[in-house]
Amino acid sequence: NDTAQTPENKMASATAKSQWIHDVETDFHEKTKDDDTNCYIDVDASRFPLRGKNYLSDRKKFPSEEAAFKLVCSKCFRTDYKLPNAVDSIDSLQKFLDDNSDKEYFIQTWLVPGHFTVVSLYERTLERGKDAVFDRLYDKFRYGDPIFQKERFKFIPEIIDAPWAIKKTVQILSGSIRPVLLSKRLKTSFHNGKNYFEVSVDTGSSYAVGMAASTMVKSFAKIVANLSFLVEGRDEQELPERVIAAHSFSKVDVKSVGIRLLKISSSTSCSSTET
């Protein structure tokens, strides 16, 4: 079964009106039917249990409120080199952000063995002021120092459908299928621009994780997985937690959907930190 078949895993189409268009496109697209492949879709954040308002005293978790950012699209690129980060490397993404300078974006990038780069672009749909706790914590994360960013960036994977061996591989990647502070396991860089914040994770920065990631790349076409990202809340002023962004990948053959990127863009538009 994949994600569209269970009522508790509600999914919604991306709400952003603007679309990121690259000069070359492949069959990596938004999911339209249950058995669709080579696709992505926004996922209802309520399927992820997060720390509640009184977590420090009762240790209880509750379904997340709606994610603050909604998926615009995902794209996969293949290069002869490792991209330093997506925005400063992909002209079409820079243009999209410049053309939509009145909006706020979150970008999550995976650097995958084989020089694949998977970029997911999200647009903020949560109006500022509606969740003061989230606003404060997210801004502290976005504008904070590298130590804070590294210690607080949390990733929650959920494998919906995959061969048994791949499920075991995910345990290597995430320390079991539960929330993980990803930056403590993998080299992660944070890039803050005028209207965006990008988190780039290098899955090849750890030998063990790199080997696991290589195995997953070969089997992506058999995997349906939900991914969510958030900032870990650690005191009463930072709780309850809320998902920044979440989406699903369904049976993606990265070799067939990877867009060949021949050169790195020469422009720079952000401040960056690495951990």
PDB file of N, CA and C in Angstrom, residues 206-267:
ATOM      1  N   SER A 206      29.193  10.401   5.734  1.00  0.00           N
ATOM      2  CA  SER A 206      29.491   9.308   6.660  1.00  0.00           C
ATOM      3  C   SER A 206      29.632   8.038   5.832  1.00  0.00           C
ATOM      4  N   TYR A 207      30.693   7.260   6.092  1.00  0.00           N
ATOM      5  CA  TYR A 207      30.905   6.052   5.284  1.00  0.00           C
ATOM      6  C   TYR A 207      29.727   5.095   5.414  1.00  0.00           C
ATOM      7  N   ALA A 208      29.302   4.826   6.644  1.00  0.00           N
ATOM      8  CA  ALA A 208      28.218   3.875   6.860  1.00  0.00           C
ATOM      9  C   ALA A 208      26.915   4.373   6.250  1.00  0.00           C
ATOM     10  N   VAL A 209      26.630   5.661   6.487  1.00  0.00           N
ATOM     11  CA  VAL A 209      25.395   6.226   5.944  1.00  0.00           C
ATOM     12  C   VAL A 209      25.494   6.344   4.432  1.00  0.00           C
ATOM     13  N   GLY A 210      26.690   6.674   3.930  1.00  0.00           N
ATOM     14  CA  GLY A 210      26.882   6.752   2.488  1.00  0.00           C
ATOM     15  C   GLY A 210      26.622   5.424   1.803  1.00  0.00           C
ATOM     16  N   MET A 211      27.100   4.351   2.399  1.00  0.00           N
ATOM     17  CA  MET A 211      26.850   3.023   1.840  1.00  0.00           C
ATOM     18  C   MET A 211      25.350   2.710   1.867  1.00  0.00           C
ATOM     19  N   ALA A 212      24.703   3.072   2.971  1.00  0.00           N
ATOM     20  CA  ALA A 212      23.266   2.846   3.080  1.00  0.00           C
ATOM     21  C   ALA A 212      22.520   3.681   2.043  1.00  0.00           C
ATOM     22  N   ALA A 213      22.950   4.929   1.877  1.00  0.00           N
ATOM     23  CA  ALA A 213      22.297   5.803   0.910  1.00  0.00           C
ATOM     24  C   ALA A 213      22.480   5.275  -0.509  1.00  0.00           C
ATOM     25  N   SER A 214      23.665   4.750  -0.807  1.00  0.00           N
ATOM     26  CA  SER A 214      23.907   4.175  -2.136  1.00  0.00           C
ATOM     27  C   SER A 214      22.959   3.012  -2.397  1.00  0.00           C
ATOM     28  N   THR A 215      22.755   2.199  -1.367  1.00  0.00           N
ATOM     29  CA  THR A 215      21.815   1.080  -1.493  1.00  0.00           C
ATOM     30  C   THR A 215      20.408   1.584  -1.755  1.00  0.00           C
ATOM     31  N   MET A 216      20.017   2.648  -1.049  1.00  0.00           N
ATOM     32  CA  MET A 216      18.677   3.196  -1.223  1.00  0.00           C
ATOM     33  C   MET A 216      18.495   3.793  -2.612  1.00  0.00           C
ATOM     34  N   VAL A 217      19.532   4.471  -3.122  1.00  0.00           N
ATOM     35  CA  VAL A 217      19.434   5.069  -4.458  1.00  0.00           C
ATOM     36  C   VAL A 217      19.108   4.000  -5.493  1.00  0.00           C
ATOM     37  N   LYS A 218      19.754   2.843  -5.352  1.00  0.00           N
ATOM     38  CA  LYS A 218      19.518   1.753  -6.293  1.00  0.00           C
ATOM     39  C   LYS A 218      18.108   1.192  -6.170  1.00  0.00           C
ATOM     40  N   SER A 219      17.464   1.437  -5.028  1.00  0.00           N
ATOM     41  CA  SER A 219      16.141   0.860  -4.774  1.00  0.00           C
ATOM     42  C   SER A 219      15.037   1.902  -4.632  1.00  0.00           C
ATOM     43  N   PHE A 220      15.337   3.170  -4.928  1.00  0.00           N
ATOM     44  CA  PHE A 220      14.329   4.224  -4.784  1.00  0.00           C
ATOM     45  C   PHE A 220      13.040   3.901  -5.536  1.00  0.00           C
ATOM     46  N   ALA A 221      13.190   3.210  -6.661  1.00  0.00           N
ATOM     47  CA  ALA A 221      12.023   2.911  -7.491  1.00  0.00           C
ATOM     48  C   ALA A 221      11.075   1.935  -6.811  1.00  0.00           C
ATOM     49  N   LYS A 222      11.474   1.390  -5.649  1.00  0.00           N
ATOM     50  CA  LYS A 222      10.622   0.449  -4.918  1.00  0.00           C
ATOM     51  C   LYS A 222      10.128   1.032  -3.588  1.00  0.00           C
ATOM     52  N   ILE A 223      10.424   2.297  -3.343  1.00  0.00           N
ATOM     53  CA  ILE A 223      10.163   2.886  -2.021  1.00  0.00           C
ATOM     54  C   ILE A 223       9.079   3.952  -2.077  1.00  0.00           C
ATOM     55  N   VAL A 224       8.183   3.903  -1.095  1.00  0.00           N
ATOM     56  CA  VAL A 224       7.252   5.006  -0.828  1.00  0.00           C
ATOM     57  C   VAL A 224       7.554   5.475   0.591  1.00  0.00           C
ATOM     58  N   ALA A 225       7.896   6.738   0.738  1.00  0.00           N
ATOM     59  CA  ALA A 225       8.316   7.240   2.048  1.00  0.00           C
ATOM     60  C   ALA A 225       7.796   8.647   2.292  1.00  0.00           C
ATOM     61  N   ASN A 226       7.445   8.906   3.545  1.00  0.00           N
ATOM     62  CA  ASN A 226       7.082  10.242   3.992  1.00  0.00           C
ATOM     63  C   ASN A 226       8.264  10.842   4.740  1.00  0.00           C
ATOM     64  N   LEU A 227       8.516  12.120   4.524  1.00  0.00           N
ATOM     65  CA  LEU A 227       9.624  12.813   5.165  1.00  0.00           C
ATOM     66  C   LEU A 227       9.102  14.106   5.780  1.00  0.00           C
ATOM     67  N   SER A 228       9.516  14.382   7.002  1.00  0.00           N
ATOM     68  CA  SER A 228       9.112  15.643   7.625  1.00  0.00           C
ATOM     69  C   SER A 228      10.305  16.264   8.335  1.00  0.00           C
ATOM     70  N   PHE A 229      10.267  17.590   8.475  1.00  0.00           N
ATOM     71  CA  PHE A 229      11.371  18.349   9.044  1.00  0.00           C
ATOM     72  C   PHE A 229      10.813  19.367  10.035  1.00  0.00           C
ATOM     73  N   LEU A 230      11.536  19.567  11.115  1.00  0.00           N
ATOM     74  CA  LEU A 230      11.101  20.518  12.127  1.00  0.00           C
ATOM     75  C   LEU A 230      12.282  20.961  12.967  1.00  0.00           C
ATOM     76  N   VAL A 231      12.028  21.946  13.835  1.00  0.00           N
ATOM     77  CA  VAL A 231      13.013  22.398  14.802  1.00  0.00           C
ATOM     78  C   VAL A 231      12.616  21.822  16.153  1.00  0.00           C
ATOM     79  N   GLU A 232      13.560  21.197  16.826  1.00  0.00           N
ATOM     80  CA  GLU A 232      13.247  20.582  18.114  1.00  0.00           C
ATOM     81  C   GLU A 232      13.014  21.648  19.184  1.00  0.00           C
ATOM     82  N   GLY A 233      11.869  21.520  19.878  1.00  0.00           N
ATOM     83  CA  GLY A 233      11.558  22.408  20.989  1.00  0.00           C
ATOM     84  C   GLY A 233      12.054  21.813  22.295  1.00  0.00           C
ATOM     85  N   ARG A 234      12.722  22.651  23.127  1.00  0.00           N
ATOM     86  CA  ARG A 234      13.334  22.121  24.345  1.00  0.00           C
ATOM     87  C   ARG A 234      12.919  22.850  25.623  1.00  0.00           C
ATOM     88  N   ASP A 235      12.120  23.900  25.500  1.00  0.00           N
ATOM     89  CA  ASP A 235      11.604  24.538  26.712  1.00  0.00           C
ATOM     90  C   ASP A 235      10.170  24.990  26.456  1.00  0.00           C
ATOM     91  N   GLU A 236       9.517  25.482  27.499  1.00  0.00           N
ATOM     92  CA  GLU A 236       8.102  25.822  27.401  1.00  0.00           C
ATOM     93  C   GLU A 236       7.820  26.876  26.344  1.00  0.00           C
ATOM     94  N   GLN A 237       8.753  27.782  26.123  1.00  0.00           N
ATOM     95  CA  GLN A 237       8.558  28.831  25.124  1.00  0.00           C
ATOM     96  C   GLN A 237       8.700  28.300  23.696  1.00  0.00           C
ATOM     97  N   GLU A 238       9.224  27.065  23.563  1.00  0.00           N
ATOM     98  CA  GLU A 238       9.441  26.488  22.230  1.00  0.00           C
ATOM     99  C   GLU A 238       8.465  25.354  21.914  1.00  0.00           C
ATOM    100  N   LEU A 239       7.500  25.147  22.786  1.00  0.00           N
ATOM    101  CA  LEU A 239       6.530  24.066  22.616  1.00  0.00           C
ATOM    102  C   LEU A 239       5.118  24.633  22.522  1.00  0.00           C
ATOM    103  N   PRO A 240       4.226  23.946  21.774  1.00  0.00           N
ATOM    104  CA  PRO A 240       4.422  22.659  21.117  1.00  0.00           C
ATOM    105  C   PRO A 240       5.214  22.783  19.805  1.00  0.00           C
ATOM    106  N   GLU A 241       5.796  21.662  19.372  1.00  0.00           N
ATOM    107  CA  GLU A 241       6.498  21.637  18.097  1.00  0.00           C
ATOM    108  C   GLU A 241       5.494  21.687  16.939  1.00  0.00           C
ATOM    109  N   ARG A 242       6.008  22.113  15.801  1.00  0.00           N
ATOM    110  CA  ARG A 242       5.189  22.130  14.584  1.00  0.00           C
ATOM    111  C   ARG A 242       6.082  21.763  13.403  1.00  0.00           C
ATOM    112  N   VAL A 243       5.575  20.956  12.498  1.00  0.00           N
ATOM    113  CA  VAL A 243       6.331  20.573  11.308  1.00  0.00           C
ATOM    114  C   VAL A 243       6.578  21.804  10.434  1.00  0.00           C
ATOM    115  N   ILE A 244       7.824  21.968  10.004  1.00  0.00           N
ATOM    116  CA  ILE A 244       8.150  23.020   9.036  1.00  0.00           C
ATOM    117  C   ILE A 244       7.562  22.644   7.685  1.00  0.00           C
ATOM    118  N   ALA A 245       7.900  21.427   7.228  1.00  0.00           N
ATOM    119  CA  ALA A 245       7.465  20.965   5.913  1.00  0.00           C
ATOM    120  C   ALA A 245       7.492  19.443   5.888  1.00  0.00           C
ATOM    121  N   ALA A 246       6.646  18.859   5.036  1.00  0.00           N
ATOM    122  CA  ALA A 246       6.584  17.406   4.905  1.00  0.00           C
ATOM    123  C   ALA A 246       6.119  17.048   3.502  1.00  0.00           C
ATOM    124  N   HIS A 247       6.616  15.926   3.011  1.00  0.00           N
ATOM    125  CA  HIS A 247       6.162  15.458   1.707  1.00  0.00           C
ATOM    126  C   HIS A 247       6.421  13.965   1.583  1.00  0.00           C
ATOM    127  N   SER A 248       5.961  13.395   0.495  1.00  0.00           N
ATOM    128  CA  SER A 248       6.144  11.979   0.214  1.00  0.00           C
ATOM    129  C   SER A 248       6.814  11.809  -1.141  1.00  0.00           C
ATOM    130  N   PHE A 249       7.722  10.831  -1.217  1.00  0.00           N
ATOM    131  CA  PHE A 249       8.282  10.378  -2.486  1.00  0.00           C
ATOM    132  C   PHE A 249       7.718   8.997  -2.786  1.00  0.00           C
ATOM    133  N   SER A 250       7.295   8.778  -4.021  1.00  0.00           N
ATOM    134  CA  SER A 250       6.733   7.481  -4.399  1.00  0.00           C
ATOM    135  C   SER A 250       7.494   6.873  -5.570  1.00  0.00           C
ATOM    136  N   LYS A 251       8.262   5.831  -5.255  1.00  0.00           N
ATOM    137  CA  LYS A 251       8.904   4.981  -6.254  1.00  0.00           C
ATOM    138  C   LYS A 251       9.595   5.790  -7.350  1.00  0.00           C
ATOM    139  N   VAL A 252      10.644   6.491  -6.921  1.00  0.00           N
ATOM    140  CA  VAL A 252      11.370   7.394  -7.810  1.00  0.00           C
ATOM    141  C   VAL A 252      12.632   6.723  -8.344  1.00  0.00           C
ATOM    142  N   ASP A 253      12.748   6.630  -9.645  1.00  0.00           N
ATOM    143  CA  ASP A 253      13.958   6.145 -10.300  1.00  0.00           C
ATOM    144  C   ASP A 253      14.840   7.355 -10.569  1.00  0.00           C
ATOM    145  N   VAL A 254      15.793   7.619  -9.662  1.00  0.00           N
ATOM    146  CA  VAL A 254      16.563   8.859  -9.748  1.00  0.00           C
ATOM    147  C   VAL A 254      17.379   8.953 -11.038  1.00  0.00           C
ATOM    148  N   LYS A 255      17.793   7.823 -11.564  1.00  0.00           N
ATOM    149  CA  LYS A 255      18.584   7.855 -12.794  1.00  0.00           C
ATOM    150  C   LYS A 255      17.760   8.325 -13.984  1.00  0.00           C
ATOM    151  N   SER A 256      16.470   8.022 -13.964  1.00  0.00           N
ATOM    152  CA  SER A 256      15.622   8.423 -15.091  1.00  0.00           C
ATOM    153  C   SER A 256      15.064   9.831 -14.928  1.00  0.00           C
ATOM    154  N   VAL A 257      14.950  10.317 -13.683  1.00  0.00           N
ATOM    155  CA  VAL A 257      14.368  11.651 -13.479  1.00  0.00           C
ATOM    156  C   VAL A 257      15.419  12.718 -13.203  1.00  0.00           C
ATOM    157  N   GLY A 258      16.688  12.318 -13.104  1.00  0.00           N
ATOM    158  CA  GLY A 258      17.743  13.284 -12.829  1.00  0.00           C
ATOM    159  C   GLY A 258      17.988  14.205 -14.012  1.00  0.00           C
ATOM    160  N   ILE A 259      17.944  15.502 -13.783  1.00  0.00           N
ATOM    161  CA  ILE A 259      18.220  16.508 -14.802  1.00  0.00           C
ATOM    162  C   ILE A 259      19.718  16.783 -14.820  1.00  0.00           C
ATOM    163  N   ARG A 260      20.314  16.666 -15.980  1.00  0.00           N
ATOM    164  CA  ARG A 260      21.751  16.890 -16.108  1.00  0.00           C
ATOM    165  C   ARG A 260      22.064  18.368 -15.925  1.00  0.00           C
ATOM    166  N   LEU A 261      22.874  18.691 -14.922  1.00  0.00           N
ATOM    167  CA  LEU A 261      23.273  20.067 -14.647  1.00  0.00           C
ATOM    168  C   LEU A 261      24.743  20.189 -15.016  1.00  0.00           C
ATOM    169  N   LEU A 262      25.036  21.025 -15.999  1.00  0.00           N
ATOM    170  CA  LEU A 262      26.376  21.055 -16.571  1.00  0.00           C
ATOM    171  C   LEU A 262      27.323  22.015 -15.882  1.00  0.00           C
ATOM    172  N   LYS A 263      26.784  23.070 -15.255  1.00  0.00           N
ATOM    173  CA  LYS A 263      27.675  24.040 -14.627  1.00  0.00           C
ATOM    174  C   LYS A 263      27.031  24.621 -13.384  1.00  0.00           C
ATOM    175  N   ILE A 264      27.871  25.146 -12.497  1.00  0.00           N
ATOM    176  CA  ILE A 264      27.392  25.815 -11.303  1.00  0.00           C
ATOM    177  C   ILE A 264      27.161  27.291 -11.614  1.00  0.00           C
ATOM    178  N   SER A 265      26.059  27.815 -11.139  1.00  0.00           N
ATOM    179  CA  SER A 265      25.777  29.233 -11.306  1.00  0.00           C
ATOM    180  C   SER A 265      26.865  30.060 -10.647  1.00  0.00           C
ATOM    181  N   SER A 266      27.147  31.228 -11.214  1.00  0.00           N
ATOM    182  CA  SER A 266      28.231  32.063 -10.695  1.00  0.00           C
ATOM    183  C   SER A 266      27.773  33.044  -9.625  1.00  0.00           C
ATOM    184  N   SER A 267      26.471  33.197  -9.434  1.00  0.00           N
ATOM    185  CA  SER A 267      25.978  34.187  -8.476  1.00  0.00           C
ATOM    186  C   SER A 267      25.869  33.610  -7.079  1.00  0.00           C
TER     187      SER A 267
END
